[in-house]
mmCIF file of C-alpha atoms and ligand atoms in Angstrom:
data_model
loop_
_atom_site.group_PDB
_atom_site.id
_atom_site.type_symbol
_atom_site.label_atom_id
_atom_site.label_comp_id
_atom_site.label_asym_id
_atom_site.label_seq_id
_atom_site.Cartn_x
_atom_site.Cartn_y
_atom_site.Cartn_z
ATOM 1 C CA MET A 75 119.943 116.054 89.601
ATOM 2 C CA PRO A 76 118.650 114.711 92.867
ATOM 3 C CA VAL A 77 117.900 111.000 92.306
ATOM 4 C CA ASP A 78 120.909 108.703 92.074
ATOM 5 C CA ILE A 79 120.160 105.188 90.842
ATOM 6 C CA VAL A 80 122.016 101.924 91.440
ATOM 7 C CA VAL A 81 121.632 99.108 88.896
ATOM 8 C CA GLY A 82 123.134 95.656 88.446
ATOM 9 C CA GLY A 83 125.291 95.138 85.374
ATOM 10 C CA GLN A 84 125.386 91.351 85.274
ATOM 11 C CA GLY A 85 123.301 88.403 86.522
ATOM 12 C CA GLY A 86 122.213 89.982 89.806
ATOM 13 C CA ASP A 87 124.169 89.770 93.050
ATOM 14 C CA GLU A 88 126.782 92.280 91.964
ATOM 15 C CA GLY A 89 126.843 93.810 95.431
ATOM 16 C CA LYS A 90 124.240 96.523 94.856
ATOM 17 C CA GLY A 91 123.059 96.356 98.476
ATOM 18 C CA LYS A 92 126.524 97.049 99.819
ATOM 19 C CA ILE A 93 127.113 99.880 97.324
ATOM 20 C CA CYS A 94 123.738 101.429 98.212
ATOM 21 C CA ALA A 95 124.492 101.191 101.918
ATOM 22 C CA TYR A 96 127.960 102.682 101.404
ATOM 23 C CA LEU A 97 126.587 105.600 99.384
ATOM 24 C CA ALA A 98 123.819 106.171 101.929
ATOM 25 C CA SER A 99 126.228 106.023 104.870
ATOM 26 C CA ARG A 100 127.743 109.305 103.720
ATOM 27 C CA GLY A 101 124.461 110.942 104.676
ATOM 28 C CA ASP A 102 123.709 112.769 101.446
ATOM 29 C CA TYR A 103 120.351 111.150 100.795
ATOM 30 C CA ASP A 104 117.120 112.105 102.522
ATOM 31 C CA TYR A 105 115.296 109.109 101.046
ATOM 32 C CA SER A 106 116.323 105.580 100.068
ATOM 33 C CA ILE A 107 113.847 103.930 97.738
ATOM 34 C CA ARG A 108 113.431 100.294 96.803
ATOM 35 C CA VAL A 109 111.239 98.613 94.228
ATOM 36 C CA GLY A 110 110.853 95.049 92.947
ATOM 37 C CA GLY A 111 110.405 91.773 94.748
ATOM 38 C CA PRO A 112 111.854 89.777 97.632
ATOM 39 C CA ASN A 113 113.531 87.331 95.239
ATOM 40 C CA ALA A 114 116.413 89.805 95.326
ATOM 41 C CA GLY A 115 118.593 89.749 98.412
ATOM 42 C CA HIS A 116 120.789 92.638 99.516
ATOM 43 C CA THR A 117 123.547 91.588 101.895
ATOM 44 C CA ILE A 118 125.117 94.263 104.078
ATOM 45 C CA PHE A 119 127.839 93.875 106.714
ATOM 46 C CA PHE A 120 127.282 96.750 109.108
ATOM 47 C CA ASN A 121 128.236 97.294 112.765
ATOM 48 C CA ASP A 122 129.425 93.678 113.209
ATOM 49 C CA LYS A 123 126.132 92.332 111.922
ATOM 50 C CA ILE A 124 125.108 90.743 108.620
ATOM 51 C CA TYR A 125 121.842 92.073 107.227
ATOM 52 C CA THR A 126 120.231 89.997 104.493
ATOM 53 C CA LEU A 127 117.463 92.233 103.241
ATOM 54 C CA LYS A 128 114.872 91.264 100.676
ATOM 55 C CA THR A 129 112.747 94.382 100.740
ATOM 56 C CA MET A 130 114.275 97.120 102.902
ATOM 57 C CA PRO A 131 116.618 99.581 101.187
ATOM 58 C CA GLY A 132 120.292 99.219 102.125
ATOM 59 C CA GLY A 133 120.117 102.935 102.896
ATOM 60 C CA PHE A 134 118.681 102.142 106.357
ATOM 61 C CA VAL A 135 122.257 102.577 107.633
ATOM 62 C CA ASN A 136 121.710 106.333 107.481
ATOM 63 C CA LYS A 137 119.455 106.858 110.497
ATOM 64 C CA ARG A 138 118.351 110.272 109.277
ATOM 65 C CA ALA A 139 116.942 108.996 105.971
ATOM 66 C CA LYS A 140 113.428 107.838 105.203
ATOM 67 C CA MET A 141 112.908 104.407 103.638
ATOM 68 C CA VAL A 142 110.446 104.179 100.757
ATOM 69 C CA LEU A 143 108.805 101.228 98.984
ATOM 70 C CA GLY A 144 107.221 102.237 95.671
ATOM 71 C CA ALA A 145 104.144 100.982 93.828
ATOM 72 C CA GLY A 146 106.407 98.588 91.947
ATOM 73 C CA THR A 147 107.391 96.802 95.146
ATOM 74 C CA TYR A 148 106.130 93.300 95.937
ATOM 75 C CA ILE A 149 105.972 92.464 99.629
ATOM 76 C CA ILE A 150 105.835 89.307 101.727
ATOM 77 C CA THR A 151 104.440 90.899 104.865
ATOM 78 C CA ASP A 152 106.017 88.499 107.385
ATOM 79 C CA TRP A 153 109.436 89.032 105.843
ATOM 80 C CA LEU A 154 109.034 92.798 105.738
ATOM 81 C CA GLU A 155 107.948 92.931 109.387
ATOM 82 C CA LYS A 156 111.113 91.083 110.378
ATOM 83 C CA GLU A 157 113.243 93.504 108.377
ATOM 84 C CA ILE A 158 111.508 96.518 109.904
ATOM 85 C CA LYS A 159 112.482 95.238 113.360
ATOM 86 C CA LEU A 160 115.976 94.240 112.320
ATOM 87 C CA THR A 161 116.773 97.606 110.756
ATOM 88 C CA GLY A 162 114.833 99.691 113.280
ATOM 89 C CA VAL A 163 113.020 101.842 110.738
ATOM 90 C CA GLN A 164 109.541 101.752 112.357
ATOM 91 C CA ASP A 165 109.355 105.535 112.403
ATOM 92 C CA ARG A 166 110.804 106.250 108.993
ATOM 93 C CA LEU A 167 109.231 103.786 106.576
ATOM 94 C CA LEU A 168 106.792 104.852 103.838
ATOM 95 C CA ILE A 169 104.934 102.404 101.619
ATOM 96 C CA ASP A 170 102.939 103.152 98.476
ATOM 97 C CA PRO A 171 99.306 101.982 98.794
ATOM 98 C CA HIS A 172 99.689 100.128 95.496
ATOM 99 C CA ALA A 173 102.701 98.037 96.407
ATOM 100 C CA VAL A 174 101.495 94.461 95.987
ATOM 101 C CA ILE A 175 101.320 91.841 98.713
ATOM 102 C CA ILE A 176 102.659 88.468 97.613
ATOM 103 C CA GLU A 177 100.170 86.052 99.123
ATOM 104 C CA PRO A 178 100.908 82.454 100.163
ATOM 105 C CA ARG A 179 98.951 81.291 97.082
ATOM 106 C CA HIS A 180 101.446 83.129 94.849
ATOM 107 C CA THR A 181 104.408 81.520 96.527
ATOM 108 C CA ALA A 182 102.735 78.103 96.412
ATOM 109 C CA ALA A 183 101.859 78.528 92.720
ATOM 110 C CA GLU A 184 105.437 79.366 91.812
ATOM 111 C CA ARG A 185 106.963 76.610 93.924
ATOM 112 C CA GLY A 186 104.500 74.116 92.454
ATOM 113 C CA ASP A 187 105.342 75.112 88.888
ATOM 114 C CA ALA A 188 107.958 72.628 87.687
ATOM 115 C CA ARG A 189 108.887 74.711 84.643
ATOM 116 C CA MET A 190 109.449 77.872 86.672
ATOM 117 C CA MET A 191 111.456 76.110 89.360
ATOM 118 C CA GLY A 192 113.351 73.907 86.887
ATOM 119 C CA LYS A 193 113.963 75.417 83.473
ATOM 120 C CA ILE A 194 113.807 79.057 84.605
ATOM 121 C CA GLY A 195 115.306 78.482 88.050
ATOM 122 C CA SER A 196 112.921 80.810 89.847
ATOM 123 C CA VAL A 197 113.838 81.756 93.403
ATOM 124 C CA GLY A 198 110.309 80.626 94.333
ATOM 125 C CA THR A 199 109.192 83.672 96.311
ATOM 126 C CA GLY A 200 105.988 84.064 94.270
ATOM 127 C CA LEU A 201 106.969 87.354 92.665
ATOM 128 C CA GLY A 202 106.306 86.070 89.157
ATOM 129 C CA ALA A 203 102.859 84.767 90.124
ATOM 130 C CA ALA A 204 101.928 88.101 91.737
ATOM 131 C CA VAL A 205 103.147 90.066 88.713
ATOM 132 C CA ARG A 206 101.088 87.763 86.497
ATOM 133 C CA ASP A 207 97.946 88.447 88.549
ATOM 134 C CA ARG A 208 98.585 92.170 88.285
ATOM 135 C CA VAL A 209 99.001 91.976 84.514
ATOM 136 C CA ASP A 210 95.789 89.920 84.318
ATOM 137 C CA ARG A 211 93.948 92.506 86.490
ATOM 138 C CA LYS A 212 92.939 89.786 88.938
ATOM 139 C CA LYS A 213 91.911 90.545 92.494
ATOM 140 C CA LEU A 214 95.012 91.425 94.450
ATOM 141 C CA ARG A 215 95.849 92.434 97.949
ATOM 142 C CA PHE A 216 97.677 95.754 98.003
ATOM 143 C CA ALA A 217 99.727 97.246 100.811
ATOM 144 C CA LYS A 218 96.772 99.515 101.610
ATOM 145 C CA ASP A 219 94.653 96.403 102.306
ATOM 146 C CA GLU A 220 97.128 94.962 104.794
ATOM 147 C CA PRO A 221 96.299 96.047 108.384
ATOM 148 C CA ARG A 222 99.828 95.306 109.553
ATOM 149 C CA LEU A 223 101.218 97.890 107.120
ATOM 150 C CA LYS A 224 98.572 100.539 107.587
ATOM 151 C CA LYS A 225 100.706 102.973 109.545
ATOM 152 C CA TYR A 226 103.327 103.117 106.813
ATOM 153 C CA ILE A 227 101.004 103.848 103.895
ATOM 154 C CA LYS A 228 101.620 107.181 102.169
ATOM 155 C CA ASP A 229 101.020 108.602 98.695
ATOM 156 C CA VAL A 230 104.617 107.947 97.675
ATOM 157 C CA PRO A 231 104.718 109.747 94.290
ATOM 158 C CA GLU A 232 103.188 112.865 95.824
ATOM 159 C CA LEU A 233 105.445 112.763 98.837
ATOM 160 C CA LEU A 234 108.607 112.220 96.796
ATOM 161 C CA ASN A 235 107.738 114.898 94.278
ATOM 162 C CA ARG A 236 107.067 117.390 97.058
ATOM 163 C CA ALA A 237 110.366 116.494 98.636
ATOM 164 C CA LEU A 238 112.107 116.990 95.296
ATOM 165 C CA ALA A 239 110.558 120.433 95.014
ATOM 166 C CA LYS A 240 112.156 121.268 98.356
ATOM 167 C CA GLY A 241 115.578 120.055 97.270
ATOM 168 C CA SER A 242 115.692 116.565 98.822
ATOM 169 C CA ARG A 243 118.158 113.993 97.522
ATOM 170 C CA MET A 244 117.276 110.346 96.939
ATOM 171 C CA LEU A 245 118.916 107.025 96.257
ATOM 172 C CA LEU A 246 116.916 104.587 94.145
ATOM 173 C CA GLU A 247 118.052 101.016 94.734
ATOM 174 C CA GLY A 248 117.528 98.685 91.790
ATOM 175 C CA THR A 249 117.292 94.911 91.867
ATOM 176 C CA GLN A 250 118.804 92.018 89.884
ATOM 177 C CA GLY A 251 120.888 92.850 86.817
ATOM 178 C CA MET A 252 121.050 93.295 83.064
ATOM 179 C CA LYS A 253 121.082 89.570 82.217
ATOM 180 C CA LEU A 254 117.870 89.116 84.243
ATOM 181 C CA SER A 255 115.834 91.946 82.705
ATOM 182 C CA ASN A 256 112.542 90.751 81.253
ATOM 183 C CA LEU A 257 112.991 93.324 78.452
ATOM 184 C CA HIS A 258 116.715 93.459 77.755
ATOM 185 C CA GLY A 259 118.070 90.301 79.368
ATOM 186 C CA GLU A 260 118.554 86.705 78.300
ATOM 187 C CA TYR A 261 114.910 85.698 77.870
ATOM 188 C CA PRO A 262 113.521 83.294 79.013
ATOM 189 C CA PHE A 263 116.186 83.028 81.728
ATOM 190 C CA VAL A 264 115.088 86.300 83.280
ATOM 191 C CA THR A 265 112.972 87.618 86.120
ATOM 192 C CA SER A 266 109.395 88.904 85.775
ATOM 193 C CA ARG A 267 110.280 92.620 85.518
ATOM 194 C CA ASP A 268 112.595 94.892 83.638
ATOM 195 C CA THR A 269 115.663 95.638 85.748
ATOM 196 C CA THR A 270 116.953 98.890 84.304
ATOM 197 C CA ALA A 271 117.144 102.438 85.629
ATOM 198 C CA SER A 272 114.150 103.910 83.799
ATOM 199 C CA THR A 273 111.855 101.159 85.032
ATOM 200 C CA PHE A 274 113.019 101.619 88.614
ATOM 201 C CA LEU A 275 112.097 105.318 88.377
ATOM 202 C CA GLY A 276 108.648 104.413 87.061
ATOM 203 C CA GLU A 277 108.130 101.788 89.733
ATOM 204 C CA ALA A 278 108.881 104.411 92.368
ATOM 205 C CA GLY A 279 106.586 107.033 90.828
ATOM 206 C CA LEU A 280 109.374 109.365 89.696
ATOM 207 C CA GLY A 281 109.796 110.998 86.298
ATOM 208 C CA PRO A 282 112.992 110.719 84.233
ATOM 209 C CA LYS A 283 113.882 114.381 84.642
ATOM 210 C CA TYR A 284 115.261 113.820 88.133
ATOM 211 C CA ALA A 285 117.773 111.076 87.365
ATOM 212 C CA GLY A 286 121.197 112.013 88.688
ATOM 213 C CA GLU A 287 124.188 109.708 88.731
ATOM 214 C CA VAL A 288 123.492 106.168 87.545
ATOM 215 C CA TYR A 289 125.830 103.664 89.197
ATOM 216 C CA ALA A 290 126.250 100.350 87.366
ATOM 217 C CA VAL A 291 127.650 97.673 89.663
ATOM 218 C CA PHE A 292 129.935 94.915 88.371
ATOM 219 C CA LYS A 293 132.028 92.123 89.736
ATOM 220 C CA PRO A 294 135.244 91.135 87.918
ATOM 221 C CA TYR A 295 133.417 87.939 87.025
ATOM 222 C CA VAL A 296 129.767 87.024 86.359
ATOM 223 C CA THR A 297 127.522 84.853 88.511
ATOM 224 C CA ARG A 298 124.145 83.313 87.893
ATOM 225 C CA VAL A 299 122.140 81.530 90.519
ATOM 226 C CA GLY A 300 119.841 79.775 88.060
ATOM 227 C CA PRO A 301 120.050 78.277 84.565
ATOM 228 C CA GLY A 302 120.794 80.370 81.485
ATOM 229 C CA MET A 303 123.852 81.761 79.781
ATOM 230 C CA VAL A 304 127.187 82.096 81.580
ATOM 231 C CA ALA A 305 130.145 82.885 79.298
ATOM 232 C CA ASP A 306 133.455 81.147 80.130
ATOM 233 C CA GLU A 307 131.839 79.239 82.969
ATOM 234 C CA ILE A 308 134.239 77.883 85.579
ATOM 235 C CA LYS A 309 133.752 74.128 85.998
ATOM 236 C CA ASP A 310 136.854 73.287 88.052
ATOM 237 C CA LYS A 311 135.500 72.381 91.503
ATOM 238 C CA LYS A 312 138.534 73.679 93.361
ATOM 239 C CA VAL A 313 138.504 77.063 91.665
ATOM 240 C CA LEU A 314 134.734 77.320 92.088
ATOM 241 C CA SER A 315 134.867 76.568 95.770
ATOM 242 C CA ARG A 316 137.048 79.622 96.329
ATOM 243 C CA TYR A 317 134.260 81.788 94.903
ATOM 244 C CA HIS A 318 131.703 80.034 97.069
ATOM 245 C CA THR A 319 133.742 80.446 100.276
ATOM 246 C CA ALA A 320 136.017 83.507 100.065
ATOM 247 C CA GLY A 321 133.663 85.195 97.611
ATOM 248 C CA ARG A 322 130.472 84.161 99.486
ATOM 249 C CA GLU A 323 128.849 83.329 96.127
ATOM 250 C CA VAL A 324 125.864 81.538 97.591
ATOM 251 C CA GLY A 325 122.313 82.744 96.851
ATOM 252 C CA SER A 326 121.164 85.000 99.698
ATOM 253 C CA VAL A 327 117.483 84.154 99.176
ATOM 254 C CA SER A 328 117.731 80.786 97.416
ATOM 255 C CA GLY A 329 120.774 79.390 99.271
ATOM 256 C CA ARG A 330 121.991 77.895 95.974
ATOM 257 C CA LEU A 331 125.667 77.874 94.990
ATOM 258 C CA ARG A 332 126.097 80.454 92.260
ATOM 259 C CA ARG A 333 127.556 79.525 88.877
ATOM 260 C CA VAL A 334 130.590 81.610 87.969
ATOM 261 C CA GLY A 335 131.907 82.773 84.592
ATOM 262 C CA GLY A 336 134.239 85.351 83.105
ATOM 263 C CA PHE A 337 133.604 89.096 82.875
ATOM 264 C CA ASP A 338 131.225 89.521 79.935
ATOM 265 C CA MET A 339 132.126 92.624 77.941
ATOM 266 C CA GLY A 340 129.000 92.450 75.761
ATOM 267 C CA VAL A 341 126.667 92.516 78.761
ATOM 268 C CA ALA A 342 128.708 95.268 80.418
ATOM 269 C CA ARG A 343 128.482 97.481 77.352
ATOM 270 C CA ARG A 344 124.723 96.994 77.124
ATOM 271 C CA THR A 345 124.411 97.840 80.801
ATOM 272 C CA VAL A 346 126.152 101.164 80.301
ATOM 273 C CA SER A 347 124.059 102.196 77.326
ATOM 274 C CA ILE A 348 120.632 100.935 78.380
ATOM 275 C CA ASN A 349 120.965 102.460 81.866
ATOM 276 C CA SER A 350 122.915 105.554 80.732
ATOM 277 C CA ALA A 351 125.390 104.697 83.472
ATOM 278 C CA THR A 352 127.592 107.584 84.561
ATOM 279 C CA ARG A 353 129.576 105.759 87.233
ATOM 280 C CA LEU A 354 130.887 102.233 87.678
ATOM 281 C CA ALA A 355 131.102 100.520 91.045
ATOM 282 C CA ILE A 356 133.287 97.407 91.171
ATOM 283 C CA THR A 357 132.882 94.865 93.948
ATOM 284 C CA HIS A 358 134.755 91.686 94.949
ATOM 285 C CA ILE A 359 138.078 92.965 93.604
ATOM 286 C CA ASP A 360 139.659 91.154 96.576
ATOM 287 C CA LEU A 361 139.022 87.844 94.805
ATOM 288 C CA LEU A 362 141.609 88.810 92.195
ATOM 289 C CA GLU A 363 145.321 88.395 92.628
ATOM 290 C CA GLY A 364 147.160 91.660 93.002
ATOM 291 C CA ALA A 365 144.407 93.540 94.830
ATOM 292 C CA ASP A 366 146.577 94.744 97.682
ATOM 293 C CA ILE A 367 144.387 97.473 99.032
ATOM 294 C CA SER A 368 146.687 98.540 101.833
ATOM 295 C CA ARG A 369 148.777 100.442 99.335
ATOM 296 C CA GLY A 370 145.891 102.008 97.472
ATOM 297 C CA VAL A 371 144.495 101.712 94.011
ATOM 298 C CA LYS A 372 147.689 102.710 92.219
ATOM 299 C CA SER A 373 149.433 99.591 93.419
ATOM 300 C CA PHE A 374 146.970 97.058 92.046
ATOM 301 C CA THR A 375 149.034 94.436 90.235
ATOM 302 C CA GLY A 376 148.477 91.162 88.360
ATOM 303 C CA GLN A 377 144.890 90.149 87.639
ATOM 304 C CA ALA A 378 143.424 93.126 89.483
ATOM 305 C CA ARG A 379 145.354 95.618 87.407
ATOM 306 C CA LYS A 380 144.484 93.738 84.230
ATOM 307 C CA PHE A 381 140.804 93.797 85.110
ATOM 308 C CA LEU A 382 140.820 97.524 85.825
ATOM 309 C CA ALA A 383 142.476 98.074 82.450
ATOM 310 C CA THR A 384 139.711 95.998 80.817
ATOM 311 C CA LEU A 385 137.182 98.416 82.269
ATOM 312 C CA ASP A 386 138.532 101.142 79.983
ATOM 313 C CA LYS A 387 136.518 99.450 77.226
ATOM 314 C CA VAL A 388 133.369 99.718 79.334
ATOM 315 C CA CYS A 389 134.095 103.380 80.056
ATOM 316 C CA ALA A 390 134.436 103.978 76.315
ATOM 317 C CA VAL A 391 130.704 103.285 75.863
ATOM 318 C CA TYR A 392 128.509 106.391 75.739
ATOM 319 C CA PRO A 393 127.762 108.161 78.127
ATOM 320 C CA ASN A 394 131.315 107.260 79.202
ATOM 321 C CA PRO A 395 130.978 106.338 82.869
ATOM 322 C CA LYS A 396 133.901 106.699 85.251
ATOM 323 C CA VAL A 397 135.065 104.026 87.666
ATOM 324 C CA ARG A 398 134.103 105.591 90.974
ATOM 325 C CA LEU A 399 133.919 102.930 93.690
ATOM 326 C CA ILE A 400 136.000 99.795 94.213
ATOM 327 C CA SER A 401 134.858 97.457 96.959
ATOM 328 C CA TYR A 402 137.568 95.161 98.310
ATOM 329 C CA GLY A 403 135.848 93.333 101.165
ATOM 330 C CA PRO A 404 132.447 92.632 102.688
ATOM 331 C CA GLY A 405 132.510 95.420 105.288
ATOM 332 C CA LEU A 406 130.426 98.510 104.602
ATOM 333 C CA TYR A 407 133.470 100.780 104.517
ATOM 334 C CA ASP A 408 135.770 98.437 102.551
ATOM 335 C CA VAL A 409 135.478 100.756 99.571
ATOM 336 C CA LEU A 410 137.987 102.872 97.670
ATOM 337 C CA GLU A 411 136.476 106.008 96.284
ATOM 338 C CA LEU A 412 138.101 107.437 93.171
ATOM 339 C CA LYS A 413 137.721 111.024 92.150
HETATM 340 P P1 IMP B 178 112.453 84.618 89.589
HETATM 341 O O1 IMP B 178 112.498 86.061 89.295
HETATM 342 O O2 IMP B 178 112.546 84.328 91.065
HETATM 343 O O3 IMP B 178 111.312 83.906 88.945
HETATM 344 O O4 IMP B 178 113.768 83.968 88.957
HETATM 345 C C1 IMP B 178 114.024 84.014 87.546
HETATM 346 C C2 IMP B 178 115.509 83.944 87.276
HETATM 347 O O5 IMP B 178 116.152 85.107 87.807
HETATM 348 C C3 IMP B 178 116.230 82.757 87.941
HETATM 349 O O6 IMP B 178 117.326 82.361 87.148
HETATM 350 C C4 IMP B 178 116.719 83.359 89.251
HETATM 351 O O7 IMP B 178 117.788 82.632 89.777
HETATM 352 C C5 IMP B 178 117.109 84.735 88.797
HETATM 353 N N1 IMP B 178 117.033 85.746 89.869
HETATM 354 C C6 IMP B 178 115.929 86.355 90.347
HETATM 355 N N2 IMP B 178 116.250 87.238 91.301
HETATM 356 C C7 IMP B 178 117.584 87.196 91.437
HETATM 357 C C8 IMP B 178 118.521 87.893 92.245
HETATM 358 O O8 IMP B 178 118.198 88.776 93.043
HETATM 359 N N3 IMP B 178 119.825 87.563 92.097
HETATM 360 C C9 IMP B 178 120.226 86.636 91.209
HETATM 361 N N4 IMP B 178 119.398 85.960 90.428
HETATM 362 C C10 IMP B 178 118.086 86.234 90.535
HETATM 363 MG MG1 MG B 179 121.278 89.209 95.696
#
């Protein structure tokens, strides 16, 4: 089936952006699609540059592919304009007329809401406030109403469905992760949307029939940038600082130091079943002892080998995903691909 989907299996920031960019770099996808809000940052190290994207698909690295923002995308126009320039996609960006513009009043409302910023730990981009207005059917500004975006506006569902009919392949890039899903996550410490594969399809205007491989992305540990549950949380400052430096575990949008905990088997199992994951992508394996990549996956020792063995339990969950990608460094091509 032609639409591969990438989802986060933990508390967001699993490295979805890098995995999406890696998959897209192989050139198999004609379209890279993103949905959701700019509270989610995708960080991509590509051609000696660091791209921190809040709205653009990581798939921009494939120059031949078209970039698509669906009706379930929430846009801060100034930020998007910067990303369009940075990624050079002026001539290959398509935006659904009903993507929502996050207005300064949304951002101000969220940042001025002590409960959202405190108890919930909102990133403060205004996504939640814009979603709330949409649910309330209040007057909103859509992408079609924004003169600066006019040239990118296209009927996305029609365009994508026509492309599917002609055999095009697509990568649908999800945001956040299982713990942050408004439906299946750790309410109330969640974001304002569901963050699972079926919702991403709907937000893009695609039906479920076209879902291909579903990649669930995991780190060997769990991070959370806000409050909420973190199992086996690491409190030792010295150990933590290694994650924050070598592991770059600092919020890409919020700038906050991420909390770190152990790999959570319960959350991982739910991720596989709720998303019907068929493939696992592991990132940050280089933070574990024994991840000596130079000699290939067979020579993982120590903690790294132990972690990979733990994943057998995740693969035992129906529909029995296979470990497919192992990322061992920040660079786009620092990825082992297993058959
Ligand atoms: P909001 O969606 O910005 O309101 O944030 C709600 C909760 O989800 C907070 O705990 C945030 O830190 C968390 N969150 C939202 N987006 C992301 C993300 O992309 N990565 C990690 N955490 C996120
Ligand atoms: Mg992120």
